[in-house]
Structure formats: structure tokens, C-alpha cells
């Protein structure tokens, strides 16, 4: 399946009862928080006779196993990404736009924020080297920054293939997800039987594409069409099967370890999470409308990719400052995993989140740029995907350094330009009156206060559906005058987020019989 298949991709019919499911918004916000927490707890800093030592605090530790069962949220990330991506694509086709428009927009919205983050880290690493910091320590910092970027590369591929996979889902949903899942099982079996872990990296595509496909089932109502009992049994069966693979030695009980390379354990986690989310829909919707839930959604939803990209630089800066403080003052740092270390983790996490929030506020404005008019060329989109993804692969393969960061930034700039319409083509389309790919309006996240008011206005009906026009016009004049532009602003802000772009999408309860 290639980008060329997009010209044959039909636009599936919109599901009935489209509306805003604020519970899904809350789940994705909690997933982002979970990623930051688990990465923050992996930071281990000690000082020995040679100087600072930066290590993964979870390696060889028993505490990571139960924590990974709680905080391994990446399967759910891709399920929700499929849920939101499918609906965003259907909404675009409803507006007369094409699959190539969708792919072009996703390339822009994924690579532009990454470009800024990688450029900033490259400059910072260069400054550390010129200031005399040992090259080995700078190399460790660059390697640690690169590790989470696998998500960027994999999600780029998933989004580029999404229109074709949505069409396959509409034609043969069970065959499509079944073939992807069987492929992942076959790769896992080959890895285990051969003892060659490198084989498992084929599942960087198969495992995550399967989970994205599972998100389509959640979006079209197939999951909630099952009875509550059936969904509960599926969740229990997935967890039982997962435990069985641990007992048999097929998979590691550390779910974080099952990411590198991805294993079929993640498919079972994804099934369990999907069923659990559907079963908890009602309380999730209630919690999402609480004051805290509203604030979390308002801040994180338009900044999820920004937070994901920038939380590692925050952690690396804090690790460096902690080591420098210990060396200058002579104070001993607590050994990772010890009682003193755990006692300091609440303060550590508080400082991490303060830094991430501050940086997310500052960086989001830089990244909310007007996307260019999308290209209609399948060849240019293919090249953009290969070149932009190649920049990510470079950083994953050899780590981030001033040089590799520069190469990656140039590749992403080239990819963004390839995904946009050439100036001459845009003029010709405009003259011919065929321009169906007008530039999207500028996206700039609103303030937390503004976004909170927007979501609160959307929730005043006590229903997850948007109010009909007759209800909106019946509101007091002041509310009517302010709600529409503010709601428009939060919609624009949420569309900035490439992983979770939707404001209006099918409620997961639309077709429920449970």
C-alpha cells in the first residue's frame, strides 16, 4: 500500500450522530501526562570519580514492571490517533478535500514542530561542546533526546497511510486488521525463533498500524455496538493472554521493554485499553467536564505534540543542572531507586511539569504557522515522506549531534516544501478555478482561560452533541456573541495537534447497545 493508492481511495460515509466526545479528549491528555511521568522517572544521575554519570534509572529495577502496567500508554495513543485521524479525514472529504490534502497537512503538522525542537537541541549541543563539556556527555544527551523520536517517524507513516487504510477498513474491516495483526505475530515468532532482535523492528510498522486500525473500530461504533459484558470479557481475555505470555517467557513483564522492538504484547495492551475506555465512557465524560478536566483538555489538547517533543530537552537540562549542582556543592545525589531517591521524586516531577508547561506555552506559538497549500502530487508526497522520515531515522540510528540535527532539519524543511503546492501550480490552479486545496487558516492556540471558556460553552447543554442552531440562538445575547468566535478559536487550536486533530467526531457511544 503506497501513497499512490490515495487516488483510488473512496470517501467513506460519515457515521451518524457526530459529536464531541470530551472523554476521549481527557484520555489523550492523561496519556501525554503519563509519557512525561514515565520518562521523568527514568532519569538517573550519579557522580563518581570520573564525573557525572547519566543512566536509565529503570534498568534492572523491579519497580518498573508494575509502573509500566500503569503508564504504558503508547498503544492507547495509536488507538486514539486512529480514532481522531479517521474522523479528521472524513471531515475533510465532507468539505470536498482530497486524501492528498490530508496527507500533506499531516506531514506539515508533524514535521514543523519537530523541526523547531531538533534545531534548538542541535544548537544547545553545539554550545555545550564549545563550552568544554566532554564530548562523551554531550553524546549521551543527544542519544537520550533521540530515543523518543521513534514515535514521530512511526506516526508519520501511520498518518500518511491512513486514507488508504480507512478505505480498506470500509471494504473489509476484519480482513484488514487481521492481516496486520497476523503479520505482527509472524514477525514476533521469527524474532523469537531466530534470536535476532533486529527482525522485530519490522513491527515498528505492523504493530502500530494494527493499533491505529483498532481506533477505526472505536470511531465507527463497532466497539460500543458490543454489549458491556462482551467488552469486559475481551478486556479480561487480553490481560489474561498478556499474563500468559509473561509466564511462558514470550514477552517481558516490563511493558516498556516491549517497545524496543515492538512486540505483540502491545496489541493485547491496546485491546484491553480500548475496551476499558469504552466501558468507562460515562464517568470519563463526567470527569472531562469537571473544572480540572476542562483545564487539562484546554491546555494539553492543542499542545500534545509540543509537549511530547520538548519534554526530553527539559529532562536533559534538569539532569545537567542537577549534576553541576552536586559537583559544585559537594552534595551527594540520592542513588536511583533508593528511599531518598523516591522521596525526592515528587519535587522532581513538580519541577519537570513546571518546565514543560512553560516551554509548551512558549513553543506552541512558534509552531502555529499557516500551513501552505497542499500538493496534489503523489510523487511529491512520497518523496516528502521518505525524506522527512529519513531525517528521523538518522537521529534514531546515530543519535543527535549538531551535525545530524542540521541534516535532519534540512530534510524536514525539504519534506514540508515537497508536501506543499509549487507556486506555479498554485497560480495555474487558481486561474483554472480548480483550487480545492486552499491554505488552511493560521492556527494559534488560545490561552488556557480562553480555551476553558470555549469548552465550558460547548458543555452547557449537558450533552456531548453540539447544540442545534435553535438552542444556540436561544441563549442570552452576550453568550451568543462570545461563544461562536471562542469555539472557533479552540477548534483551530485543536487542529494544530497532528496526533489528535479533531474537535467534532463520532461519539464512542453512538452505536452502543451495551
Short mmCIF file of C-alpha atoms in Angstrom, two decimals:
data_model
loop_
_atom_site.label_atom_id
_atom_site.label_comp_id
_atom_site.label_asym_id
_atom_site.label_seq_id
_atom_site.Cartn_x
_atom_site.Cartn_y
_atom_site.Cartn_z
CA UNK A 1 0.00 0.00 0.00
CA UNK A 2 1.56 3.29 -1.10
CA UNK A 3 0.72 6.95 -1.32
CA UNK A 4 -0.14 6.33 -4.96
CA UNK A 5 -3.15 4.34 -3.75
CA UNK A 6 -4.68 7.58 -2.50
CA UNK A 7 -6.06 8.42 -5.93
CA UNK A 8 -8.26 5.30 -5.64
CA UNK A 9 -9.32 5.95 -2.05
CA UNK A 10 -13.09 6.49 -1.78
CA UNK A 11 -14.51 8.80 0.85
CA UNK A 12 -16.44 6.64 3.33
CA UNK A 13 -19.76 7.86 4.60
CA UNK A 14 -19.76 9.84 7.81
CA UNK A 15 -21.06 7.91 10.81
CA UNK A 16 -24.38 9.08 12.19
CA UNK A 17 -24.56 11.18 15.29
CA UNK A 18 -21.24 13.00 15.03
CA UNK A 19 -20.46 14.98 18.14
CA UNK A 20 -17.76 15.86 20.59
CA UNK A 21 -16.66 13.15 23.00
CA UNK A 22 -14.87 15.08 25.72
CA UNK A 23 -13.96 11.84 27.48
CA UNK A 24 -11.60 10.97 24.61
CA UNK A 25 -10.06 14.44 24.96
CA UNK A 26 -9.39 13.71 28.63
CA UNK A 27 -7.91 10.27 27.91
CA UNK A 28 -5.42 11.65 25.41
CA UNK A 29 -4.44 14.42 27.85
CA UNK A 30 -3.81 11.81 30.55
CA UNK A 31 -1.74 9.77 28.07
CA UNK A 32 0.52 12.77 27.47
CA UNK A 33 0.96 13.23 31.21
CA UNK A 34 1.76 9.52 31.58
CA UNK A 35 4.51 9.72 28.96
CA UNK A 36 6.16 12.65 30.72
CA UNK A 37 5.95 10.90 34.12
CA UNK A 38 7.49 7.62 32.96
CA UNK A 39 10.34 9.38 31.14
CA UNK A 40 10.98 11.64 34.13
CA UNK A 41 11.27 8.61 36.42
CA UNK A 42 13.82 7.01 34.08
CA UNK A 43 16.34 9.80 34.63
CA UNK A 44 19.18 8.54 36.82
CA UNK A 45 22.06 10.82 37.81
CA UNK A 46 25.07 9.88 39.92
CA UNK A 47 28.53 11.34 40.49
CA UNK A 48 31.62 9.12 40.62
CA UNK A 49 35.35 9.70 40.46
CA UNK A 50 35.20 10.35 36.72
CA UNK A 51 32.39 12.89 36.93
CA UNK A 52 28.62 12.77 36.27
CA UNK A 53 27.03 9.52 35.11
CA UNK A 54 23.66 9.63 33.34
CA UNK A 55 21.81 6.32 33.16
CA UNK A 56 18.33 4.87 32.83
CA UNK A 57 17.13 4.54 36.42
CA UNK A 58 14.68 1.79 35.47
CA UNK A 59 17.25 -0.65 34.07
CA UNK A 60 17.41 -3.74 36.27
CA UNK A 61 14.84 -2.26 38.69
CA UNK A 62 11.82 -4.23 39.91
CA UNK A 63 9.67 -1.11 40.27
CA UNK A 64 9.44 -0.51 36.54
CA UNK A 65 7.29 -3.64 35.99
CA UNK A 66 4.15 -2.54 37.92
CA UNK A 67 4.69 1.05 36.86
CA UNK A 68 4.83 0.03 33.20
CA UNK A 69 1.45 -1.68 33.55
CA UNK A 70 0.04 1.64 34.68
CA UNK A 71 1.91 4.03 32.40
CA UNK A 72 2.47 2.11 29.15
CA UNK A 73 0.03 4.25 27.18
CA UNK A 74 1.59 4.20 23.72
CA UNK A 75 -0.86 1.55 22.38
CA UNK A 76 -3.73 3.77 23.50
CA UNK A 77 -2.03 6.76 21.84
CA UNK A 78 -2.21 5.00 18.47
CA UNK A 79 -5.77 3.75 19.02
CA UNK A 80 -6.93 7.30 19.74
CA UNK A 81 -4.77 8.55 16.87
CA UNK A 82 -6.68 6.22 14.54
CA UNK A 83 -9.98 7.33 16.08
CA UNK A 84 -9.20 11.01 15.58
CA UNK A 85 -7.36 10.64 12.28
CA UNK A 86 -10.20 8.74 10.63
CA UNK A 87 -12.72 11.36 11.65
CA UNK A 88 -10.47 14.25 10.57
CA UNK A 89 -10.09 12.61 7.18
CA UNK A 90 -13.84 12.08 6.82
CA UNK A 91 -14.48 15.68 7.80
CA UNK A 92 -12.03 16.90 5.15
CA UNK A 93 -13.67 14.77 2.45
CA UNK A 94 -17.06 16.10 3.55
CA UNK A 95 -15.65 19.55 2.79
CA UNK A 96 -14.65 18.46 -0.72
CA UNK A 97 -10.97 17.99 0.04
CA UNK A 98 -8.88 15.02 -1.04
CA UNK A 99 -6.75 12.32 0.55
CA UNK A 100 -3.64 14.11 -0.69
CA UNK A 101 -4.80 17.24 1.14
CA UNK A 102 -5.00 15.19 4.34
CA UNK A 103 -1.55 13.62 3.89
CA UNK A 104 0.05 16.96 3.04
CA UNK A 105 -1.47 18.59 6.12
CA UNK A 106 -0.27 15.76 8.37
CA UNK A 107 3.28 15.95 7.04
CA UNK A 108 3.33 19.68 7.75
CA UNK A 109 1.78 19.38 11.22
CA UNK A 110 4.12 16.60 12.32
CA UNK A 111 7.42 17.80 10.89
CA UNK A 112 7.16 21.54 11.56
CA UNK A 113 7.10 21.28 15.38
CA UNK A 114 9.80 18.60 15.24
CA UNK A 115 11.97 20.87 13.10
CA UNK A 116 11.99 23.58 15.78
CA UNK A 117 12.71 21.16 18.61
CA UNK A 118 15.55 19.39 16.79
CA UNK A 119 17.11 22.68 15.69
CA UNK A 120 17.03 24.02 19.25
CA UNK A 121 18.64 20.86 20.64
CA UNK A 122 21.31 20.90 17.93
CA UNK A 123 22.25 24.47 18.83
CA UNK A 124 22.29 23.62 22.55
CA UNK A 125 24.58 20.63 21.98
CA UNK A 126 26.94 22.78 19.91
CA UNK A 127 27.07 25.33 22.74
CA UNK A 128 27.88 22.59 25.26
CA UNK A 129 30.73 21.29 23.12
CA UNK A 130 32.24 24.74 22.61
CA UNK A 131 32.00 25.48 26.33
CA UNK A 132 34.18 22.49 27.17
CA UNK A 133 31.64 19.85 28.21
CA UNK A 134 33.12 16.41 27.49
CA UNK A 135 32.10 15.04 24.12
CA UNK A 136 31.00 11.76 25.70
CA UNK A 137 28.45 13.51 27.93
CA UNK A 138 27.14 15.56 25.03
CA UNK A 139 26.79 12.34 23.05
CA UNK A 140 24.74 10.76 25.84
CA UNK A 141 22.46 13.80 25.92
CA UNK A 142 21.97 13.63 22.14
CA UNK A 143 21.22 9.92 22.31
CA UNK A 144 18.64 10.36 25.08
CA UNK A 145 16.90 13.12 23.13
CA UNK A 146 16.71 10.94 20.02
CA UNK A 147 15.14 7.90 21.68
CA UNK A 148 11.51 9.16 21.92
CA UNK A 149 11.59 10.37 18.30
CA UNK A 150 10.63 6.87 17.13
CA UNK A 151 7.05 7.99 17.77
CA UNK A 152 7.42 10.84 15.26
CA UNK A 153 8.69 8.57 12.49
CA UNK A 154 6.16 5.80 13.08
CA UNK A 155 3.22 8.16 13.45
CA UNK A 156 4.21 9.93 10.23
CA UNK A 157 3.97 6.61 8.35
CA UNK A 158 0.65 5.74 10.02
CA UNK A 159 -0.88 9.10 9.08
CA UNK A 160 0.41 9.01 5.50
CA UNK A 161 -1.21 5.58 5.02
CA UNK A 162 -4.39 6.47 6.91
CA UNK A 163 -6.62 7.37 3.91
CA UNK A 164 -5.82 4.10 2.15
CA UNK A 165 -6.28 2.14 5.37
CA UNK A 166 -9.61 3.85 6.06
CA UNK A 167 -10.77 2.74 2.61
CA UNK A 168 -9.57 -0.81 3.34
CA UNK A 169 -11.44 -0.69 6.65
CA UNK A 170 -14.64 0.32 4.88
CA UNK A 171 -14.32 -2.52 2.37
CA UNK A 172 -13.08 -5.32 4.65
CA UNK A 173 -12.55 -4.23 8.26
CA UNK A 174 -11.81 -7.62 9.81
CA UNK A 175 -9.62 -8.80 6.95
CA UNK A 176 -7.54 -5.63 7.08
CA UNK A 177 -6.87 -5.62 10.81
CA UNK A 178 -6.47 -9.40 10.78
CA UNK A 179 -3.74 -9.33 8.15
CA UNK A 180 -1.86 -6.59 10.00
CA UNK A 181 -2.12 -8.46 13.31
CA UNK A 182 -1.08 -11.79 11.77
CA UNK A 183 1.90 -10.07 10.19
CA UNK A 184 2.93 -8.73 13.61
CA UNK A 185 2.58 -12.22 15.14
CA UNK A 186 4.69 -13.73 12.35
CA UNK A 187 7.45 -11.15 12.89
CA UNK A 188 7.40 -11.79 16.64
CA UNK A 189 7.65 -15.53 16.05
CA UNK A 190 10.55 -15.10 13.63
CA UNK A 191 12.36 -12.86 16.13
CA UNK A 192 11.93 -15.33 18.99
CA UNK A 193 12.81 -18.46 16.99
CA UNK A 194 15.84 -16.90 15.29
CA UNK A 195 17.11 -14.99 18.30
CA UNK A 196 17.72 -11.99 16.02
CA UNK A 197 16.12 -8.97 17.71
CA UNK A 198 16.60 -6.82 14.61
CA UNK A 199 13.81 -8.77 12.88
CA UNK A 200 11.42 -7.33 15.44
CA UNK A 201 11.84 -3.82 14.09
CA UNK A 202 9.56 -4.74 11.18
CA UNK A 203 6.84 -4.44 13.80
CA UNK A 204 7.51 -0.72 14.02
CA UNK A 205 5.06 -0.68 11.13
CA UNK A 206 2.81 -3.69 11.74
CA UNK A 207 2.12 -3.32 15.47
CA UNK A 208 1.35 0.39 15.39
CA UNK A 209 -0.67 0.19 12.16
CA UNK A 210 -2.77 -2.56 13.74
CA UNK A 211 -3.45 -0.37 16.77
CA UNK A 212 -4.36 2.58 14.53
CA UNK A 213 -6.75 0.25 12.72
CA UNK A 214 -8.31 -0.68 16.06
CA UNK A 215 -9.01 3.04 16.51
CA UNK A 216 -11.15 2.91 13.36
CA UNK A 217 -13.37 0.31 15.04
CA UNK A 218 -13.75 2.62 18.03
CA UNK A 219 -14.56 5.55 15.74
CA UNK A 220 -17.21 3.79 13.63
CA UNK A 221 -19.09 2.48 16.66
CA UNK A 222 -18.17 -1.20 16.19
CA UNK A 223 -16.64 -1.45 19.66
CA UNK A 224 -19.53 0.08 21.53
CA UNK A 225 -22.00 -1.93 19.44
CA UNK A 226 -20.84 -4.85 21.58
CA UNK A 227 -22.57 -5.43 24.89
CA UNK A 228 -20.81 -4.24 28.03
CA UNK A 229 -20.36 -7.86 29.06
CA UNK A 230 -18.66 -8.72 25.77
CA UNK A 231 -16.30 -5.76 26.07
CA UNK A 232 -15.44 -6.64 29.66
CA UNK A 233 -14.73 -10.24 28.63
CA UNK A 234 -12.46 -9.07 25.81
CA UNK A 235 -10.53 -6.84 28.21
CA UNK A 236 -10.09 -9.67 30.72
CA UNK A 237 -9.10 -12.10 27.98
CA UNK A 238 -6.46 -9.68 26.65
CA UNK A 239 -4.95 -9.20 30.11
CA UNK A 240 -5.02 -12.95 30.77
CA UNK A 241 -3.31 -13.66 27.44
CA UNK A 242 -0.73 -10.99 28.25
CA UNK A 243 -0.01 -12.58 31.63
CA UNK A 244 0.28 -15.95 29.91
CA UNK A 245 2.98 -14.65 27.56
CA UNK A 246 4.94 -13.45 30.60
CA UNK A 247 4.70 -16.85 32.32
CA UNK A 248 5.77 -18.64 29.14
CA UNK A 249 8.69 -16.26 28.63
CA UNK A 250 7.40 -15.00 25.29
CA UNK A 251 7.29 -11.36 26.39
CA UNK A 252 8.92 -9.37 29.15
CA UNK A 253 6.60 -8.36 32.04
CA UNK A 254 8.16 -4.90 31.67
CA UNK A 255 5.78 -3.35 29.13
CA UNK A 256 8.23 -0.52 28.44
CA UNK A 257 10.77 -3.11 27.25
CA UNK A 258 8.20 -4.40 24.74
CA UNK A 259 8.54 -1.20 22.70
CA UNK A 260 12.12 -1.77 21.56
CA UNK A 261 11.48 -3.60 19.31
CA UNK A 262 7.67 -3.54 19.39
CA UNK A 263 6.09 -6.87 20.28
CA UNK A 264 2.59 -8.32 20.05
CA UNK A 265 2.23 -7.71 23.78
CA UNK A 266 1.37 -4.15 22.81
CA UNK A 267 -1.56 -5.39 20.71
CA UNK A 268 -3.03 -7.07 23.81
CA UNK A 269 -2.46 -3.89 25.82
CA UNK A 270 -4.23 -1.91 23.10
CA UNK A 271 -7.25 -4.24 23.11
CA UNK A 272 -7.54 -4.05 26.91
CA UNK A 273 -7.22 -0.26 26.91
CA UNK A 274 -9.77 0.18 24.12
CA UNK A 275 -12.36 -1.96 25.87
CA UNK A 276 -11.70 -0.19 29.18
CA UNK A 277 -12.11 3.26 27.63
CA UNK A 278 -15.40 2.25 26.03
CA UNK A 279 -16.68 0.80 29.32
CA UNK A 280 -15.70 3.92 31.28
CA UNK A 281 -17.12 6.37 28.75
CA UNK A 282 -19.82 7.81 31.03
CA UNK A 283 -17.53 8.59 34.01
CA UNK A 284 -14.80 9.81 31.65
CA UNK A 285 -17.24 12.29 30.11
CA UNK A 286 -18.29 13.48 33.57
CA UNK A 287 -14.67 13.90 34.72
CA UNK A 288 -13.78 15.66 31.48
CA UNK A 289 -16.36 18.36 32.27
CA UNK A 290 -15.11 18.96 35.81
CA UNK A 291 -13.07 22.15 36.34
CA UNK A 292 -9.79 20.21 36.42
CA UNK A 293 -10.76 18.13 33.40
CA UNK A 294 -11.67 21.22 31.42
CA UNK A 295 -8.33 22.86 32.24
CA UNK A 296 -6.34 19.76 31.32
CA UNK A 297 -8.11 19.40 28.00
CA UNK A 298 -7.84 23.08 27.20
CA UNK A 299 -4.10 23.21 27.80
CA UNK A 300 -2.89 19.83 26.55
CA UNK A 301 -5.11 19.17 23.51
CA UNK A 302 -3.64 21.88 21.24
CA UNK A 303 -0.11 21.29 22.60
CA UNK A 304 0.21 17.50 22.82
CA UNK A 305 2.88 17.19 20.13
CA UNK A 306 4.73 20.20 21.50
CA UNK A 307 4.81 18.63 24.97
CA UNK A 308 5.96 15.30 23.56
CA UNK A 309 8.82 16.87 21.60
CA UNK A 310 10.01 19.28 24.27
CA UNK A 311 9.75 17.28 27.49
CA UNK A 312 13.03 15.46 26.81
CA UNK A 313 15.07 18.70 26.48
CA UNK A 314 13.57 19.76 29.81
CA UNK A 315 14.61 16.46 31.42
CA UNK A 316 18.11 16.66 29.94
CA UNK A 317 18.54 20.24 31.16
CA UNK A 318 17.40 19.26 34.66
CA UNK A 319 19.79 16.28 34.70
CA UNK A 320 22.69 18.50 33.70
CA UNK A 321 21.85 21.18 36.24
CA UNK A 322 21.47 18.57 38.99
CA UNK A 323 24.89 17.11 38.20
CA UNK A 324 26.50 20.56 38.08
CA UNK A 325 24.91 21.50 41.41
CA UNK A 326 26.16 18.31 43.06
CA UNK A 327 29.69 18.77 41.75
CA UNK A 328 29.88 22.42 42.78
CA UNK A 329 28.42 21.96 46.26
CA UNK A 330 29.76 18.51 47.06
CA UNK A 331 26.28 17.28 47.98
CA UNK A 332 25.64 13.63 47.17
CA UNK A 333 22.79 12.81 44.83
CA UNK A 334 20.47 10.01 46.01
CA UNK A 335 21.08 6.63 44.39
CA UNK A 336 18.38 5.86 41.80
CA UNK A 337 15.73 3.54 43.20
CA UNK A 338 16.62 4.15 46.86
CA UNK A 339 14.33 5.56 49.54
CA UNK A 340 15.94 9.01 49.36
CA UNK A 341 15.57 8.98 45.57
CA UNK A 342 11.86 8.14 45.77
CA UNK A 343 11.36 10.77 48.47
CA UNK A 344 12.68 13.43 46.08
CA UNK A 345 10.60 12.28 43.08
CA UNK A 346 7.52 14.41 43.88
CA UNK A 347 9.66 17.55 43.85
CA UNK A 348 11.46 16.33 40.73
CA UNK A 349 8.17 15.75 38.91
CA UNK A 350 6.80 19.11 40.01
CA UNK A 351 9.82 20.92 38.57
CA UNK A 352 9.63 18.83 35.38
CA UNK A 353 6.00 19.74 34.78
CA UNK A 354 6.63 23.40 35.55
CA UNK A 355 9.40 23.45 32.96
CA UNK A 356 7.37 21.55 30.37
CA UNK A 357 4.34 23.83 30.82
CA UNK A 358 6.47 26.96 30.45
CA UNK A 359 8.24 25.63 27.37
CA UNK A 360 4.99 24.36 25.81
CA UNK A 361 3.45 27.81 26.17
CA UNK A 362 6.45 29.45 24.51
CA UNK A 363 6.96 26.89 21.72
CA UNK A 364 3.34 26.44 20.69
CA UNK A 365 3.17 29.95 19.24
CA UNK A 366 6.26 29.34 17.11
CA UNK A 367 4.79 26.18 15.68
CA UNK A 368 1.29 27.51 14.95
CA UNK A 369 2.18 28.71 11.48
CA UNK A 370 -0.13 28.89 8.47
CA UNK A 371 0.21 25.60 6.54
CA UNK A 372 0.97 26.06 2.85
CA UNK A 373 -1.41 24.96 0.12
CA UNK A 374 -1.10 21.16 -0.14
CA UNK A 375 0.31 19.49 -3.22
CA UNK A 376 -1.83 17.14 -5.29
CA UNK A 377 1.24 15.23 -6.49
CA UNK A 378 1.58 11.67 -5.19
CA UNK A 379 5.24 11.66 -6.23
CA UNK A 380 6.00 14.77 -4.17
CA UNK A 381 4.16 13.34 -1.15
CA UNK A 382 6.07 10.08 -1.41
CA UNK A 383 9.36 11.96 -1.59
CA UNK A 384 8.33 14.17 1.33
CA UNK A 385 7.56 11.14 3.48
CA UNK A 386 10.83 9.40 2.62
CA UNK A 387 13.00 12.49 3.09
CA UNK A 388 11.28 13.70 6.27
CA UNK A 389 11.17 10.21 7.76
CA UNK A 390 14.81 9.73 6.76
CA UNK A 391 15.78 12.66 8.97
CA UNK A 392 14.12 10.97 11.94
CA UNK A 393 15.77 7.63 11.14
CA UNK A 394 19.17 9.35 11.04
CA UNK A 395 18.71 10.68 14.57
CA UNK A 396 17.49 7.30 15.83
CA UNK A 397 20.38 5.44 14.20
CA UNK A 398 23.35 7.59 15.20
CA UNK A 399 21.96 9.98 17.82
CA UNK A 400 21.55 13.73 17.83
CA UNK A 401 24.64 15.89 17.35
CA UNK A 402 25.00 19.38 15.93
CA UNK A 403 25.73 17.82 12.53
CA UNK A 404 22.94 15.20 12.47
CA UNK A 405 20.47 17.74 13.85
CA UNK A 406 21.34 20.06 10.98
CA UNK A 407 20.87 17.30 8.41
CA UNK A 408 17.53 16.30 9.98
CA UNK A 409 16.30 19.90 10.00
CA UNK A 410 17.21 20.34 6.32
CA UNK A 411 15.44 17.09 5.43
CA UNK A 412 12.29 18.22 7.23
CA UNK A 413 12.36 21.62 5.55
CA UNK A 414 12.64 19.84 2.20
CA UNK A 415 9.79 17.48 3.12
CA UNK A 416 7.48 20.34 4.08
CA UNK A 417 8.24 22.16 0.84
CA UNK A 418 7.63 18.99 -1.19
CA UNK A 419 4.27 18.47 0.54
CA UNK A 420 3.13 21.94 -0.46
CA UNK A 421 1.99 23.23 -3.83
CA UNK A 422 4.64 24.80 -6.02
CA UNK A 423 3.99 28.46 -6.64
CA UNK A 424 3.44 27.99 -10.38
CA UNK A 425 1.00 25.12 -9.80
CA UNK A 426 -0.97 27.15 -7.28
CA UNK A 427 -1.31 30.05 -9.73
CA UNK A 428 -2.38 27.73 -12.53
CA UNK A 429 -4.99 26.04 -10.33
CA UNK A 430 -6.30 29.40 -9.20
CA UNK A 431 -6.62 30.66 -12.79
CA UNK A 432 -8.38 27.45 -13.83
CA UNK A 433 -10.75 27.79 -10.89
CA UNK A 434 -9.85 24.30 -9.66
CA UNK A 435 -8.05 25.08 -6.45
CA UNK A 436 -9.59 22.73 -3.92
CA UNK A 437 -6.58 22.94 -1.68
CA UNK A 438 -6.66 26.43 -0.27
CA UNK A 439 -4.30 27.16 2.60
CA UNK A 440 -5.77 26.42 5.98
CA UNK A 441 -6.17 29.39 8.27
CA UNK A 442 -3.44 30.16 10.75
CA UNK A 443 -3.60 28.02 13.87
CA UNK A 444 -2.64 29.62 17.13
CA UNK A 445 -3.56 28.03 20.44
CA UNK A 446 -5.69 30.22 22.65
CA UNK A 447 -4.84 30.91 26.26
CA UNK A 448 -5.89 28.42 28.90
CA UNK A 449 -8.54 30.83 30.10
CA UNK A 450 -9.99 31.36 26.64
CA UNK A 451 -9.90 27.66 25.81
CA UNK A 452 -11.54 26.81 29.12
CA UNK A 453 -14.41 29.19 28.38
CA UNK A 454 -14.79 27.67 24.91
CA UNK A 455 -15.07 24.13 26.22
CA UNK A 456 -17.33 25.23 29.04
CA UNK A 457 -19.64 26.89 26.50
CA UNK A 458 -19.67 23.69 24.43
CA UNK A 459 -20.65 21.70 27.51
CA UNK A 460 -23.50 23.90 28.74
CA UNK A 461 -26.16 21.64 27.17
CA UNK A 462 -25.11 18.72 29.37
CA UNK A 463 -24.85 16.61 26.23
CA UNK A 464 -21.81 15.52 24.23
CA UNK A 465 -23.51 16.63 21.00
CA UNK A 466 -23.07 20.21 19.86
CA UNK A 467 -26.28 22.18 20.45
CA UNK A 468 -28.55 22.71 17.41
CA UNK A 469 -28.73 26.22 15.97
CA UNK A 470 -32.11 26.83 17.58
CA UNK A 471 -30.63 26.20 21.03
CA UNK A 472 -27.61 28.39 20.35
CA UNK A 473 -29.72 31.30 19.18
CA UNK A 474 -31.96 31.00 22.23
CA UNK A 475 -29.08 31.78 24.58
CA UNK A 476 -28.69 35.23 26.11
CA UNK A 477 -27.23 37.77 23.71
CA UNK A 478 -23.87 38.04 25.46
CA UNK A 479 -23.29 34.30 25.49
CA UNK A 480 -24.32 34.01 21.86
CA UNK A 481 -21.98 36.79 20.80
CA UNK A 482 -18.94 35.28 22.51
CA UNK A 483 -19.42 31.54 22.21
CA UNK A 484 -19.07 31.25 18.44
CA UNK A 485 -15.70 33.01 17.97
CA UNK A 486 -14.23 31.39 21.08
CA UNK A 487 -15.37 27.93 19.98
CA UNK A 488 -13.87 28.64 16.56
CA UNK A 489 -10.60 29.56 18.23
CA UNK A 490 -10.39 26.32 20.22
CA UNK A 491 -11.24 24.33 17.08
CA UNK A 492 -8.34 25.99 15.30
CA UNK A 493 -6.09 25.32 18.27
CA UNK A 494 -7.01 21.65 18.42
CA UNK A 495 -6.47 21.17 14.70
CA UNK A 496 -2.86 22.27 15.31
CA UNK A 497 -2.25 18.96 17.04
CA UNK A 498 -1.45 16.35 14.39
CA UNK A 499 -1.88 13.32 16.58
CA UNK A 500 -5.32 14.27 17.80
CA UNK A 501 -6.70 16.84 15.38
CA UNK A 502 -10.42 16.72 15.93
CA UNK A 503 -13.00 18.83 17.68
CA UNK A 504 -16.06 17.12 16.25
CA UNK A 505 -16.01 13.37 15.80
CA UNK A 506 -18.25 10.38 16.28
CA UNK A 507 -19.11 9.78 19.91
CA UNK A 508 -17.98 6.37 21.04
CA UNK A 509 -21.50 5.78 22.35
CA UNK A 510 -23.21 6.49 19.03
CA UNK A 511 -23.99 2.88 18.16
CA UNK A 512 -23.78 1.35 21.62
CA UNK A 513 -26.20 -1.43 22.58
CA UNK A 514 -24.49 -2.08 25.92
#
